[in-house]
Structure formats: C-alpha cells, structure tokens
Coordinates of C-alpha atoms in Angstrom, one line a residue:
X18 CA 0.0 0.0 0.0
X19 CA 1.3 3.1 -0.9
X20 CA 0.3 6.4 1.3
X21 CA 0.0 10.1 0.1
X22 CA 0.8 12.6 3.3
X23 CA -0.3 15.7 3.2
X24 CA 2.2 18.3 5.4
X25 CA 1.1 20.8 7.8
X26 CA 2.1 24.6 8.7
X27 CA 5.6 26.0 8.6
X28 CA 6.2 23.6 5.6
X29 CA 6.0 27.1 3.1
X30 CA 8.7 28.7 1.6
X31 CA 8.4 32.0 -0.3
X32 CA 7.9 31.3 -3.9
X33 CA 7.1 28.2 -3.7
X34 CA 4.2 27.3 -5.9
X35 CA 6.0 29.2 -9.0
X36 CA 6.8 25.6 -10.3
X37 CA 3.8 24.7 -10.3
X38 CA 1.7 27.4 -12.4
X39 CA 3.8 26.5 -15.1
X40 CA 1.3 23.5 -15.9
X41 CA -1.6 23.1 -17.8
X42 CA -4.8 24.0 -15.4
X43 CA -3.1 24.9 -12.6
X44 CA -3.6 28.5 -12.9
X45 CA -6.8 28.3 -13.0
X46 CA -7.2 25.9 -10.0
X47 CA -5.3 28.3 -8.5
X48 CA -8.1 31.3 -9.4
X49 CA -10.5 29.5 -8.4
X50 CA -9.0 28.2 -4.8
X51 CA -8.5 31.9 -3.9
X52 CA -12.1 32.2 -4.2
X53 CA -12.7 30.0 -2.3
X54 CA -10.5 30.9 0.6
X55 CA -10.4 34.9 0.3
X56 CA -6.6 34.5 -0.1
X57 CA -4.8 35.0 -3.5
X58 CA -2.7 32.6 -3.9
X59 CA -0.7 33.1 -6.8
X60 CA 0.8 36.6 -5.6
X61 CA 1.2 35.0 -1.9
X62 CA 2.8 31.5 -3.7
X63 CA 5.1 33.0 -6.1
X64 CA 5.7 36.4 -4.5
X65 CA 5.6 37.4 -1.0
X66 CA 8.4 36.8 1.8
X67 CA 8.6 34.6 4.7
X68 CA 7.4 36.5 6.9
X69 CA 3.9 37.2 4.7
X70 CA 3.3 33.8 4.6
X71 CA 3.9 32.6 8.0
X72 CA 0.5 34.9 8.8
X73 CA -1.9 31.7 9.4
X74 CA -4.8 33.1 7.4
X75 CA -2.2 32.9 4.6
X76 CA -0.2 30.1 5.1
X77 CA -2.5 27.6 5.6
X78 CA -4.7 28.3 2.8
X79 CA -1.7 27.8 0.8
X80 CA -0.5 24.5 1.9
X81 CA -4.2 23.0 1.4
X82 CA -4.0 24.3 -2.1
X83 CA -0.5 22.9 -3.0
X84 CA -1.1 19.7 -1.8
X85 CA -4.3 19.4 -3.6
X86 CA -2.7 20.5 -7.0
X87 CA 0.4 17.8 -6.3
X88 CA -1.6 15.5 -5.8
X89 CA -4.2 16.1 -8.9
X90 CA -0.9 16.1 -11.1
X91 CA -0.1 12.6 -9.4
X92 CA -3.1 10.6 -10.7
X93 CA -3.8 11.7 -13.3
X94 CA 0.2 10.9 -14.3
X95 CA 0.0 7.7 -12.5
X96 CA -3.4 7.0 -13.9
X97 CA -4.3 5.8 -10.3
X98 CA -4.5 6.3 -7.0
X99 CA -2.8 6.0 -3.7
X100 CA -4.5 3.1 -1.2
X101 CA -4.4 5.6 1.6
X102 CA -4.1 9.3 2.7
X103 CA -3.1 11.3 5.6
X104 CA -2.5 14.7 6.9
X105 CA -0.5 16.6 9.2
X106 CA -2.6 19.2 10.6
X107 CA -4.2 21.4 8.2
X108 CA -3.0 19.0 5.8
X109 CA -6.3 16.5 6.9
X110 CA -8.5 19.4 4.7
X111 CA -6.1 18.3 1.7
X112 CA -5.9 14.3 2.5
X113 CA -9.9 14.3 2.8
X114 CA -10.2 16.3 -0.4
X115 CA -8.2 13.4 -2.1
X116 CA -10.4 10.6 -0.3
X117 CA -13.1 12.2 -1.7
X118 CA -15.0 13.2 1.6
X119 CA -15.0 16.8 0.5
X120 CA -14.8 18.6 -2.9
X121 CA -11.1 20.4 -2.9
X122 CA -13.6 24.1 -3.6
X123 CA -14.7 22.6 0.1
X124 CA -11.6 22.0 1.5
X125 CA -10.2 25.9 0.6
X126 CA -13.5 27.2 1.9
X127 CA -13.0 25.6 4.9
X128 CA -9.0 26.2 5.2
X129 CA -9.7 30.0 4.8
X130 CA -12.3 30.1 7.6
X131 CA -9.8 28.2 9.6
X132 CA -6.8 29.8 9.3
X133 CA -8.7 33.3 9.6
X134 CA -10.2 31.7 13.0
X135 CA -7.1 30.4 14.4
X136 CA -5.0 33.8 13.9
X137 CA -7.9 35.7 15.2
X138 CA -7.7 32.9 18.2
X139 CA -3.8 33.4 18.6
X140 CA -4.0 37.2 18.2
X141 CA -5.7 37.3 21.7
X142 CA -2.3 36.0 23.8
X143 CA 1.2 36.3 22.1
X144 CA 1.8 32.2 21.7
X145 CA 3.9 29.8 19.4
X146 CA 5.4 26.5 19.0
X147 CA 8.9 24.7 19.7
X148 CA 9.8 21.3 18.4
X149 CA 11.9 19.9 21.0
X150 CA 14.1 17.7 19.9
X151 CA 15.4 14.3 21.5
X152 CA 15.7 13.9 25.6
X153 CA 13.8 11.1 27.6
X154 CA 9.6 11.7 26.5
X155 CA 8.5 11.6 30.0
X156 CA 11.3 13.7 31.3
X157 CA 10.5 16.3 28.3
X158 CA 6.7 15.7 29.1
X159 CA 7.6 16.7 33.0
X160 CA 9.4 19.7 32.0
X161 CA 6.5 21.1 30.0
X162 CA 3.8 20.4 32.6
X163 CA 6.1 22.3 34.9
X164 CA 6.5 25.3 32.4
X165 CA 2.7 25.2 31.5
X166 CA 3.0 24.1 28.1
X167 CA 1.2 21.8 25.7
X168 CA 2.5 18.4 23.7
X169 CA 0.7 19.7 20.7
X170 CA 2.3 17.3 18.2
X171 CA 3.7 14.0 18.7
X172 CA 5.6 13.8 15.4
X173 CA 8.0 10.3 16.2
X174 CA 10.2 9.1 18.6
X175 CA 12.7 11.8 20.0
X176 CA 10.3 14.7 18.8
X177 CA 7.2 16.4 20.6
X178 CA 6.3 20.0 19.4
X179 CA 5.6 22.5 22.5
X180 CA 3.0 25.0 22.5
X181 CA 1.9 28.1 24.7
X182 CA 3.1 31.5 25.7
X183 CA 6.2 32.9 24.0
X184 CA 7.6 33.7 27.5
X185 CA 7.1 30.0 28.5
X186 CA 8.6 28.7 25.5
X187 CA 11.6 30.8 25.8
X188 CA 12.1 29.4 29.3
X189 CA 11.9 25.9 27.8
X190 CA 14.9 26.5 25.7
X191 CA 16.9 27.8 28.0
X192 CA 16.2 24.4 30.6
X193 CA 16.4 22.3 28.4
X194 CA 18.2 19.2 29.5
X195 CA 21.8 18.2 28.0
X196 CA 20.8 16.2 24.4
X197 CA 17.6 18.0 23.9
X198 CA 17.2 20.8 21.1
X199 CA 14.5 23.4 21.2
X200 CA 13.6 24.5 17.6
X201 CA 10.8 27.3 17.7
X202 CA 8.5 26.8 14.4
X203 CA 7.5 29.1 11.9
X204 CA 4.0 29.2 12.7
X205 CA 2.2 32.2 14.5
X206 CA 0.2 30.8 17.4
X207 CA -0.2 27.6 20.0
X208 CA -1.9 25.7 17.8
X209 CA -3.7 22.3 18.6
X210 CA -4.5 23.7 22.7
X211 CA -7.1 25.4 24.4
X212 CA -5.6 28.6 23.1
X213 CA -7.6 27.8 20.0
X214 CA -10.9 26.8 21.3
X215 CA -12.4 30.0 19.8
X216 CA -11.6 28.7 16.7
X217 CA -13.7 25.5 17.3
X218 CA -17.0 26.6 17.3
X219 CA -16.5 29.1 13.8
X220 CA -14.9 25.4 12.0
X221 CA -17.6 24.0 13.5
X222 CA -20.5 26.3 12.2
X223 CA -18.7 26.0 8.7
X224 CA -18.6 22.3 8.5
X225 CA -21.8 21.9 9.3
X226 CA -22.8 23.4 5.6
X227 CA -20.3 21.2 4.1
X228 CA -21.4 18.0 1.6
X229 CA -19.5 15.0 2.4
X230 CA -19.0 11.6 1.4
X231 CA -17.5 8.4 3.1
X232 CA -14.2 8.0 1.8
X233 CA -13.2 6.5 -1.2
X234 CA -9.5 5.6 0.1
X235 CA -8.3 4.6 3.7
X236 CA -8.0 7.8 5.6
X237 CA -6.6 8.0 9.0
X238 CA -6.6 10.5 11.6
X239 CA -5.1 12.8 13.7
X240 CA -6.6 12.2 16.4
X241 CA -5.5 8.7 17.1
X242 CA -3.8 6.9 14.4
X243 CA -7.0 5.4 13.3
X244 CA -8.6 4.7 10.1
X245 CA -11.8 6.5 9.4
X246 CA -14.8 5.0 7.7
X247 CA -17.4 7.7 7.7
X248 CA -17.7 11.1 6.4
X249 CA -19.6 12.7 9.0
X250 CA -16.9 11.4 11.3
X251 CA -13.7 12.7 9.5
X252 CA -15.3 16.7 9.4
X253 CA -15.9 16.0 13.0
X254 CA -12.5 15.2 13.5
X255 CA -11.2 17.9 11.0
X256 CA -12.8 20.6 13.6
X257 CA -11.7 18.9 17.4
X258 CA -8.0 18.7 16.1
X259 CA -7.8 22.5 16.1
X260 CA -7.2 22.2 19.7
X261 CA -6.2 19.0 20.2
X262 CA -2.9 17.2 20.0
X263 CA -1.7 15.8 16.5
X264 CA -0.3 11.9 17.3
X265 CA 1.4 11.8 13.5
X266 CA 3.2 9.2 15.5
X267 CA 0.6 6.8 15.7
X268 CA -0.8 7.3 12.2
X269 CA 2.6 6.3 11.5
X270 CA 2.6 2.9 13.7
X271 CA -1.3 3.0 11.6
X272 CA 0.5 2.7 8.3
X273 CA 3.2 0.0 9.1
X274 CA 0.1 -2.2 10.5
X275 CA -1.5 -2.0 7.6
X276 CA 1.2 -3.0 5.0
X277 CA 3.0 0.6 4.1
X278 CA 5.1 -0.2 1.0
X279 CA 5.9 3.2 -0.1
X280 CA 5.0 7.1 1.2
X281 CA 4.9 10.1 -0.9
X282 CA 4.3 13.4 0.4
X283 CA 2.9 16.5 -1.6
X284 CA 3.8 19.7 -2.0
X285 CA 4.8 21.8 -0.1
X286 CA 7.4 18.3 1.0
X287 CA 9.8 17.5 3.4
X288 CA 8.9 17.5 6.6
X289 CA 6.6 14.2 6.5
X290 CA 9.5 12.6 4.7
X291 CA 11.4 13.8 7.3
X292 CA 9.6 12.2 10.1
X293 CA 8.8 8.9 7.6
X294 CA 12.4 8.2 7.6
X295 CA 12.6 8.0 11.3
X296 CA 9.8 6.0 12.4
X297 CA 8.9 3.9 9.0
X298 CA 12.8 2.9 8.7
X299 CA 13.3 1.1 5.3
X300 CA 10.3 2.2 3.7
X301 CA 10.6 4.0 0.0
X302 CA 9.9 7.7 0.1
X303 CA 9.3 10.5 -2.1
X304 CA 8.5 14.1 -1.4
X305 CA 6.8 16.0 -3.7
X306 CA 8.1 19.1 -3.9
X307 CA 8.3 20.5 -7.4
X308 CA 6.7 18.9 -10.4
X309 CA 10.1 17.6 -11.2
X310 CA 9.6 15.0 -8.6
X311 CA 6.5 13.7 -9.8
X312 CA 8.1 11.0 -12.0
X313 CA 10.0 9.7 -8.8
X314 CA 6.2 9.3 -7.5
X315 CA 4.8 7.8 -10.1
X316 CA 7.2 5.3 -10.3
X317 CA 6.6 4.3 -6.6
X318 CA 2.8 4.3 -7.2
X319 CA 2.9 2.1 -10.4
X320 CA 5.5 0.2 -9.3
X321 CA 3.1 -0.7 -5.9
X322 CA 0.0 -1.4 -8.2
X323 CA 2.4 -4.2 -10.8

C-alpha cells in the first residue's frame, strides 16, 4: 500500500508554488481556490516573503492548495491512486479532499475560515510552538507540565512540538536538558490547545454546511492513528483537532500495521519525509516538492500497483 501525506504549517517557503503554475490547469485551479479561501494565492505563492506567509490566514490556505494540486498532477500521471491518505494538521482538509469526503472548492472554503479563526484565536495571547528535539519523552513531558506548556504534536520518537506563551517557550529553551534541542517553528500561534478553542466553534459552524461523502481511500486521523470509515466522522474530527494534540506518531505505527510499502508526500514536501524516515525505517519515500519529482512518484505508485 502506498500512502500520500499531506504536510502541515511551517512547511512554506516563499515562492514556492511558481513551479507549479507553469502547468496546464493549474492557474486556474489556482483562481478558483482563492475564491474560495479569500486568499490570493498566486501573488502570496510565487511572491511574498517569509514572513507574509507565516501569517496563518495565509499560510494555511496555501499549503491546502499545494497539496491538492500535487496531488491532482499525481493521478492523473500515475493514472491511479494512492490506497491511503493522511495529513498533518491542516494537511487532513487536503488528505480528505483526495479521499473524496469533500470537494477540494470545500476544502479551501473551509482552510480559509480556519486559518482566519485560528490567527484571530492566537491574536488574543502572544503564543507559538517549539519542536523539541530528543531527551527522555517523559522527562520532556515533566518539563512542560512544569513550564505550563502543551505536547501539541507527537511527530515520532525523540520529537514532541511545544505550544503556549512565547515567554514559556523561551524558558523551555533555556532548561532544556543536555541532548535536547529546542527548535521554535514558523507558525504564529499555539496551535492544537485550548488557546484555540475560539476557533472551534466558527470550523464548526462552517462544517456543518459542508457535503461529504464516506471516503473513497483509507484515511486515517489525527486524532489517534485510526482509520476513518465515515464522512460525517472525518469533518468532526477535522474541527476537534484544532485544539487537540496531533499523534502523527501513531498514524505512522497505523501505516506500518497496515502493510505501508511506499509514502509520498505532496507539495509543499519534506517535513513528512522527514519524520517517515525516522519512524517507517526502510520504507521507500518520495517528497513532492516541485513537479520535477512527480516522476520519482509515479514510479513508486505504479510500481506498488504491478
């Protein structure tokens, strides 16, 4: 089984959906996704600096959009499709657009109201995020009850990302233990805590209008590592994980359970490769990051379906 991951915030990097507008459609997929999310997304995507697109109402729209596109390029290449799908984050907007649970117009409605309803959520306390990086998990866990921060992301072994106050996280990188590296993220708020339950209730207002399907692939979740069957139950899911932790860790142990053979992650790539060739040791991987590497995918898909 080969699995498509869809990547999260903070994997932008000015200009990088320039690539991608030199093929046939995309420009007007890309017209018609800024629509849809209130964001332009060619001038932010080919354009604007890092610091522009770290703003959440930007970035996030922007992810949801490149992955979607990657991954249309993909099968329609490959002339098939991946067995399963899974995203980091706001990257479970793009992964249920490709399972078919909502229409990708859908998915960038819905990414715009988030990403407007999680800055306006972060805008109300001065917060962030810090991947810490190796250390004992229950001495790193202990060190952030202690500073009151949040596990918001439990990416793999030897890597939980910290959320909460700026102040706090500064604090964490300066006690951090002897081994352990604190890397703050480029995101602009404490994302996946209570610091965004404002932003619950507006997802959750939008979703409710939403169409939806069961899915058409094996989708897992954020929530738990588990595979989800129903529609209804994925959108649900897509709303509580704004403030609740990530466990990419055990949608990872999900995929070897069932079989992995190969992972590809879509645009913008990397980081899910990243964490892929930690915890899924040995299994192929490619990350999609300009159309260039679509062949390298579409030899791992096809070469899963002979």
């Amino acid at each position: 089984m080969i699995v498509v991951g869809c990547p999260g915030q903070g994997s932008q990097t000015p200009g990088f959906l320039a690539p991608w507008l030199d093929l046939d459609g995309v420009p007007d997929q890309l017209a018609a996704y800024s629509d849809a999310a209130e964001v332009d997304l060619v001038a932010h995507g080919t354009r604007s600096d890092a610091e522009t697109i770290r703003d959440t109402r930007i970035a996030q729209p922007l992810i949801v959009a490149a992955s979607m596109i990657a991954m249309k390029q993909l099968i329609q290449r490959a002339q098939g499709s991946a067995g399963g799908l899974a995203g980091h984050s706001v990257g479970e907007l793009a992964a249920l657009s490709g399972a078919g649970v909502i229409s990708s117009e859908d998915a960038m409605r819905l990414v715009g109201i988030r990403g407007r309803a999680m800055a306006d959520a972060a805008a109300r306390t001065p917060t962030g995020m810090s991947a810490v990086l190796g250390g004992d998990p229950g001495d790193v866990i202990t060190l952030l009850d202690e500073l009151d921060l949040t596990p918001a992301n439990y990416n793999v072994a030897g890597q939980i990302v910290a959320a909460g106050t700026l102040e706090n996280l500064a604090e964490l990188a300066e006690r951090a233990p002897r081994g352990v590296r604190v890397m703050p993220l480029q995101v602009a708020g404490a994302f996946h805590t209570s610091y965004m339950a404002p932003a619950v209730e507006t997802l959750r207002a939008a979703v409710a209008e939403v169409e939806h399907r069961d899915p058409a692939a094996t989708l897992w979740s954020n929530r738990d590592g588990a595979v989800v069957a129903d529609g209804r139950d994925a959108l649900d899911r897509i709303v509580t994980q704004v403030s609740s932790p990530v466990r990419w860790d055990l949608c990872m142990e999900s995929f070897l359970a069932a079989g992995i053979t190969g992972f590809i992650e879509v645009a913008p790539a990397g980081a899910l490769v990243g964490l892929a060739k930690r915890g899924m040791r040995g299994i192929p991987n490619v990350a999609v990051k300009t159309p260039e590497d679509l062949d390298a995918a579409v030899e791992l898909l096809n070469g899963a379906a002979q």
